[in-house]
Coordinates of C-alpha atoms in Angstrom, one line a residue:
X30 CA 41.7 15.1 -34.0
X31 CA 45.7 15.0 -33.0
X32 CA 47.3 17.7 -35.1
X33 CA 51.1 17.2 -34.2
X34 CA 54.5 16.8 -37.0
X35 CA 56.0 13.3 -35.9
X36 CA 57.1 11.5 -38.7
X37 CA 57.3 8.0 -37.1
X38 CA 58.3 6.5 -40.2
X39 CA 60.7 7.9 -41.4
X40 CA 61.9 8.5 -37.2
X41 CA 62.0 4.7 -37.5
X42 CA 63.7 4.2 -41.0
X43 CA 66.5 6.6 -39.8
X44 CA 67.2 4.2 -36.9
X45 CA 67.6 1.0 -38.4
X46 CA 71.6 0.9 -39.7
X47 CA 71.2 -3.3 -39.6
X48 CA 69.8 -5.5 -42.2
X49 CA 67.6 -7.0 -40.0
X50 CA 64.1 -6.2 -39.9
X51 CA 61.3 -6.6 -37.0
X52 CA 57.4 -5.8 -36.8
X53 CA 58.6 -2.0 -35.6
X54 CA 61.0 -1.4 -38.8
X55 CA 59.0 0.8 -41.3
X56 CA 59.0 -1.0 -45.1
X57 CA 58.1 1.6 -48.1
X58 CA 55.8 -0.2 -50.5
X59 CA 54.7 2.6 -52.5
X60 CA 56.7 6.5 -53.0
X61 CA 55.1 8.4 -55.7
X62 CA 55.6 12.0 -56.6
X63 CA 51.8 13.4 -57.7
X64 CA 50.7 16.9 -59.4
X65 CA 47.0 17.6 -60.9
X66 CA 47.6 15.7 -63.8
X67 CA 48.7 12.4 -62.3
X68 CA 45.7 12.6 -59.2
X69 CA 43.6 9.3 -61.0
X70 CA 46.9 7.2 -61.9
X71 CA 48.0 7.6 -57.6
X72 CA 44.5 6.8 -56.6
X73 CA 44.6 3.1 -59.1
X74 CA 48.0 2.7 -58.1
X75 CA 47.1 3.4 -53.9
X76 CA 44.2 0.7 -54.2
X77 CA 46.4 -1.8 -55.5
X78 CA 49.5 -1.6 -53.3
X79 CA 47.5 -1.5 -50.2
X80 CA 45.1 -4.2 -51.1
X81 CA 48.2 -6.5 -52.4
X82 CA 49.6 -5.4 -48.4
X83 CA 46.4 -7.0 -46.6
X84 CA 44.2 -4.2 -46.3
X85 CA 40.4 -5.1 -46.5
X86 CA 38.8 -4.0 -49.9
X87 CA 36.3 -1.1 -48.0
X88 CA 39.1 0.2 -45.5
X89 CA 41.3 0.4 -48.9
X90 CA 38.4 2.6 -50.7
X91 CA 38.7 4.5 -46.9
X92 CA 42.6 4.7 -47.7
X93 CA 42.3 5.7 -50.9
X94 CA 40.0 8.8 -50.2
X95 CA 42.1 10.0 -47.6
X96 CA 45.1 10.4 -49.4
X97 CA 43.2 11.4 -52.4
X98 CA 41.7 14.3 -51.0
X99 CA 45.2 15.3 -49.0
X100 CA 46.9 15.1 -52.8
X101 CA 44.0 17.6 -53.9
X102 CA 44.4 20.1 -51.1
X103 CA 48.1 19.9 -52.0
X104 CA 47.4 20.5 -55.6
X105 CA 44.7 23.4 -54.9
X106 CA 45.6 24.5 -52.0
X107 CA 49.2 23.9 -51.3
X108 CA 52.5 24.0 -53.7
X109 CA 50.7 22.3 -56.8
X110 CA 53.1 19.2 -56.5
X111 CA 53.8 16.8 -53.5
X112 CA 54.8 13.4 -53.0
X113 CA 52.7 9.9 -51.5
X114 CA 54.4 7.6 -49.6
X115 CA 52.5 4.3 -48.0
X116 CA 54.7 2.3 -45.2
X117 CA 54.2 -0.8 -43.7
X118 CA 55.3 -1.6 -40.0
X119 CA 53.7 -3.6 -37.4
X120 CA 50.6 -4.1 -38.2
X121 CA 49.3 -0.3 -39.4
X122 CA 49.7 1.1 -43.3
X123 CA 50.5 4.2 -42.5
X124 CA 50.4 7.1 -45.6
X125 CA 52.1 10.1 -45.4
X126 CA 51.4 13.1 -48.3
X127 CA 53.9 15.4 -48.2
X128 CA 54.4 18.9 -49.7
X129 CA 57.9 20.3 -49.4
X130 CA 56.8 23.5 -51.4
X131 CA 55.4 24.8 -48.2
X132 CA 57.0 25.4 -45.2
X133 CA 55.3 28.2 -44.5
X134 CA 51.7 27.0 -45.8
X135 CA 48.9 27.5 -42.7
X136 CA 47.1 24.3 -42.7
X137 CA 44.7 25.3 -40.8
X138 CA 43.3 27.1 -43.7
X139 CA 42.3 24.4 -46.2
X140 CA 38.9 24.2 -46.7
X141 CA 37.0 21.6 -43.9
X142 CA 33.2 21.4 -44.2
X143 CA 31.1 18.7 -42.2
X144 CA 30.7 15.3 -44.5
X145 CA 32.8 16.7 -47.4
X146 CA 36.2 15.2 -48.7
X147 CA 38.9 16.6 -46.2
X148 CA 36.7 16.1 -43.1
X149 CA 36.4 12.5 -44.2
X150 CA 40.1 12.6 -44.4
X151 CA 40.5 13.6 -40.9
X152 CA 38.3 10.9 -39.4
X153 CA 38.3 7.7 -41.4
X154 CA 42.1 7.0 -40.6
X155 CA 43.1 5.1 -36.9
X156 CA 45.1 7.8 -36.2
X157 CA 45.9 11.2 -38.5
X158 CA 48.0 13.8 -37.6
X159 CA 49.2 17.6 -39.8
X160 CA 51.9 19.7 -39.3
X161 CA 54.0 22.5 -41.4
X162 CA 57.9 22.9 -40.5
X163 CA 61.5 23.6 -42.4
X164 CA 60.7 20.7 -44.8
X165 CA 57.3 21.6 -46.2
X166 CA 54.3 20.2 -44.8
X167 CA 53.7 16.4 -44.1
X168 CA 50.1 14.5 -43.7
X169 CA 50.2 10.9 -41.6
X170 CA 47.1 8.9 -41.9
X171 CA 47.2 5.1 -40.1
X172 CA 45.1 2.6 -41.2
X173 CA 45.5 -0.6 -38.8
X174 CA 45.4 -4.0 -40.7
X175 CA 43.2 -6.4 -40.1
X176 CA 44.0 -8.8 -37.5
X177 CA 44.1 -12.9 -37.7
X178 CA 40.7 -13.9 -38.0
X179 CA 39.1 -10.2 -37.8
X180 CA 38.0 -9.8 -40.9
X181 CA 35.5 -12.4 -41.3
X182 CA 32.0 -10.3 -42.4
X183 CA 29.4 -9.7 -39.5
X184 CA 26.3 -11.9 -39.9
X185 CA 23.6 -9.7 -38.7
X186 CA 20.9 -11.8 -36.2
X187 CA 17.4 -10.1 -35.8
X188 CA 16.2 -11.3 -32.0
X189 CA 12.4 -10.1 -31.9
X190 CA 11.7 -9.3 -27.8
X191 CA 8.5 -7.9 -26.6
X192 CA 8.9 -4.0 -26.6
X193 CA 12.0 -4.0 -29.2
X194 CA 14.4 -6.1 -31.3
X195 CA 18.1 -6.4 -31.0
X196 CA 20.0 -6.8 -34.5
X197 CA 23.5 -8.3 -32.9
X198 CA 26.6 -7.9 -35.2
X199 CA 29.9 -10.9 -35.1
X200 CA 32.9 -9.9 -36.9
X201 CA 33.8 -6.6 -39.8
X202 CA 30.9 -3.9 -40.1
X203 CA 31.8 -4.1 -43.9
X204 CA 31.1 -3.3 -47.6
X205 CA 29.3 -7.7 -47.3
X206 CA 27.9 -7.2 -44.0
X207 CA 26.2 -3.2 -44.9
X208 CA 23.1 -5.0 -47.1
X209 CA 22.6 -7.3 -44.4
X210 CA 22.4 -4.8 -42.0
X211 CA 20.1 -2.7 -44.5
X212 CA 17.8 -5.8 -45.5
X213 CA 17.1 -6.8 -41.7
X214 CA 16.5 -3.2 -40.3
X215 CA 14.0 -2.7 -43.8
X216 CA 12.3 -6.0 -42.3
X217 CA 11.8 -4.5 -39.2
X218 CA 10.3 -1.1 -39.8
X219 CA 8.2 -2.5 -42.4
X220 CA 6.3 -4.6 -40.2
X221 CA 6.5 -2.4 -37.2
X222 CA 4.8 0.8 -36.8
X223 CA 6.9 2.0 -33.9
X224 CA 10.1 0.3 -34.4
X225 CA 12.2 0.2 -31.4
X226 CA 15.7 -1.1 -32.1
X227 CA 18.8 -2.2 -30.4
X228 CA 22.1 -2.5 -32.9
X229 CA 24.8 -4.6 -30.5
X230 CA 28.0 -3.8 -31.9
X231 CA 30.0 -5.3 -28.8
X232 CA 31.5 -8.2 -31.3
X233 CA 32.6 -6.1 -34.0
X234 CA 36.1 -7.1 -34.7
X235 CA 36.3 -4.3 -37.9
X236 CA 34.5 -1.4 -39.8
X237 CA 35.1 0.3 -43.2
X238 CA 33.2 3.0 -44.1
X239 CA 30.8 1.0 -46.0
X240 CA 29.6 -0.3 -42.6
X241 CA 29.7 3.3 -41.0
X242 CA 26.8 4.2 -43.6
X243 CA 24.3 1.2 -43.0
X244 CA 24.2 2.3 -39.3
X245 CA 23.6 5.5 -40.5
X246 CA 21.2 4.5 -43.0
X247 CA 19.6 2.1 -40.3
X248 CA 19.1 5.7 -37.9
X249 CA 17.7 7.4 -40.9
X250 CA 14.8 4.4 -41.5
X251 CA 13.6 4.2 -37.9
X252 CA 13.4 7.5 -37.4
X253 CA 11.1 7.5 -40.0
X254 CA 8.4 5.0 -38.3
X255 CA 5.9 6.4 -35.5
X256 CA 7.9 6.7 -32.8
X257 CA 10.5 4.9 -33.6
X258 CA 14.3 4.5 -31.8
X259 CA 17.9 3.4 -32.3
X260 CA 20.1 2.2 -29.6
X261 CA 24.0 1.4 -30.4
X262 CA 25.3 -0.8 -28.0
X263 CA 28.9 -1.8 -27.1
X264 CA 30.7 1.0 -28.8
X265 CA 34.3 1.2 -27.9
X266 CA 35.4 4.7 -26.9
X267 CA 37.3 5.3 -30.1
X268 CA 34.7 4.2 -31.9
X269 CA 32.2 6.0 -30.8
X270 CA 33.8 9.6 -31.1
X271 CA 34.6 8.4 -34.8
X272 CA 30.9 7.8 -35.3
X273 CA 29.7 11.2 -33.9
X274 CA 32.3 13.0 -36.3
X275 CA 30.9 11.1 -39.4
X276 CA 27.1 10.7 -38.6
X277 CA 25.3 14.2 -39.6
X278 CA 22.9 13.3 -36.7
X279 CA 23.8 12.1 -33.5
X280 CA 23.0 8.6 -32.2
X281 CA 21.5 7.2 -28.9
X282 CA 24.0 5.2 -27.3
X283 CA 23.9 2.4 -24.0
X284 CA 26.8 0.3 -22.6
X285 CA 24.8 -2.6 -23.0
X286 CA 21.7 -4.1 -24.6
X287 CA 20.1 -4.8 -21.0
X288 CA 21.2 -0.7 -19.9
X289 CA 18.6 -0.2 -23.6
X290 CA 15.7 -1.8 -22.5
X291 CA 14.2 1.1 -20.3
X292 CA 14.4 2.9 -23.0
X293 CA 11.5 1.0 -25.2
X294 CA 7.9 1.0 -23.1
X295 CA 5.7 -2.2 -23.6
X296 CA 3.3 -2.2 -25.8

């Protein structure tokens, strides 16, 4: 996690004295102030400004959380009363919750525990940075919107081979693909009584956390078969490390599909 105080938004907003706009000019779609009696109204009002700006349906659930639970520690934990503000610039929706009621506010000490709200916070976002100065403390969390043709839904394909299967994934790991995912690795493991199974994730275009669970789920029901085994395949870097943070177990991970194969003995 990057932990630093730029405010790239509002650096951007400050340098554009023109009319003009490009893809780099920050626009504000949605500034609302927020206290613990207005937390529900933000999160309807979040979902449907960032849905109406392009964001897929599970990445805006993702979006929503995040700032959610950055209003709560901010209610709870911080002055009692902040302000959202979601901006849209070249391709990312990037939210920023900001609490100018505490300068001096350690952020450090708000309350992070493995799978629970802020965690999620931290690691569901592209990018997400903290920081506490003059002005109060400010929160940026990115979300990246989807590009031309990458969010059409994964289509999971099962490929049976003679010591394992490979379940290949083409296009978003999303909220349509996840019971896809689920149905075809249930297929497997109830027919196999040492499933051994490859997940090749090198053609994923997108993800929302929706998809983030099915691989999770798909870990949990072959480990549960006699000696059964999960490989990911074709992780990007980025990727993977955001995994690891949001899987409560760790996964087995190749390059490749062909780099797996040692990894499943013949029957």
């Amino acid at each position: 996690m990057s932990d630093d105080g730029t405010n790239y938004a509002s650096h951007l907003a400050s340098g554009s004295g023109s009319g003009e706009r490009d893809a780099a000019t920050p626009v504000l779609i949605l500034g609302q102030p927020f206290d613990r009696g207005s937390l529900y109204p933000l999160r309807e009002t979040l979902h449907a400004h960032v849905v109406h700006a392009g964001l897929p349906y599970g990445r805006s659930v993702d979006l929503v959380l995040t700032v959610h639970e950055l209003a709560t520690n901010v209610v709870f934990h911080g002055s009692g009363t902040g302000q959202a503000r979601i901006w849209q610039l070249d391709g990312v929706l990037r939210c920023e919750v900001g609490d100018p009621g505490s300068s001096d506010y350690d952020t450090a000490a708000w309350p992070v525990k493995h799978g629970h709200g802020l965690w999620l916070a931290r690691y569901l976002p592209d990018r997400f940075t903290i920081a506490s100065g003059p002005d109060g403390t400010l929160a940026t969390a990115d979300f990246a919107l989807p590009g031309p043709g990458s969010h059409r839904s994964a289509t999971p394909r099962l490929r049976r081979l003679d010591s394992h299967a490979v379940l290949e994934l083409d296009g978003a790991l999303d909220e349509q693909a996840a019971p896809q995912i689920t149905a075809a690795v249930g297929e497997l493991v109830s027919g196999t009584p040492a499933a051994g199974l490859v997940i090749d994730l090198s053609a994923v275009t997108y993800w929302d956390s929706t998809g983030i669970t099915a691989l999770i789920v798909a870990q949990q029901r072959v480990a549960e078969t006699t000696a059964g085994m999960l490989v990911l395949t074709g992780l990007a870097a980025e990727f993977a490390e955001r995994l690891d943070a949001l899987s409560p177990v760790p996964f087995t991970t190749r390059e490749t599909p062909a780099k797996a194969v040692h990894l499943f003995p013949l029957p």
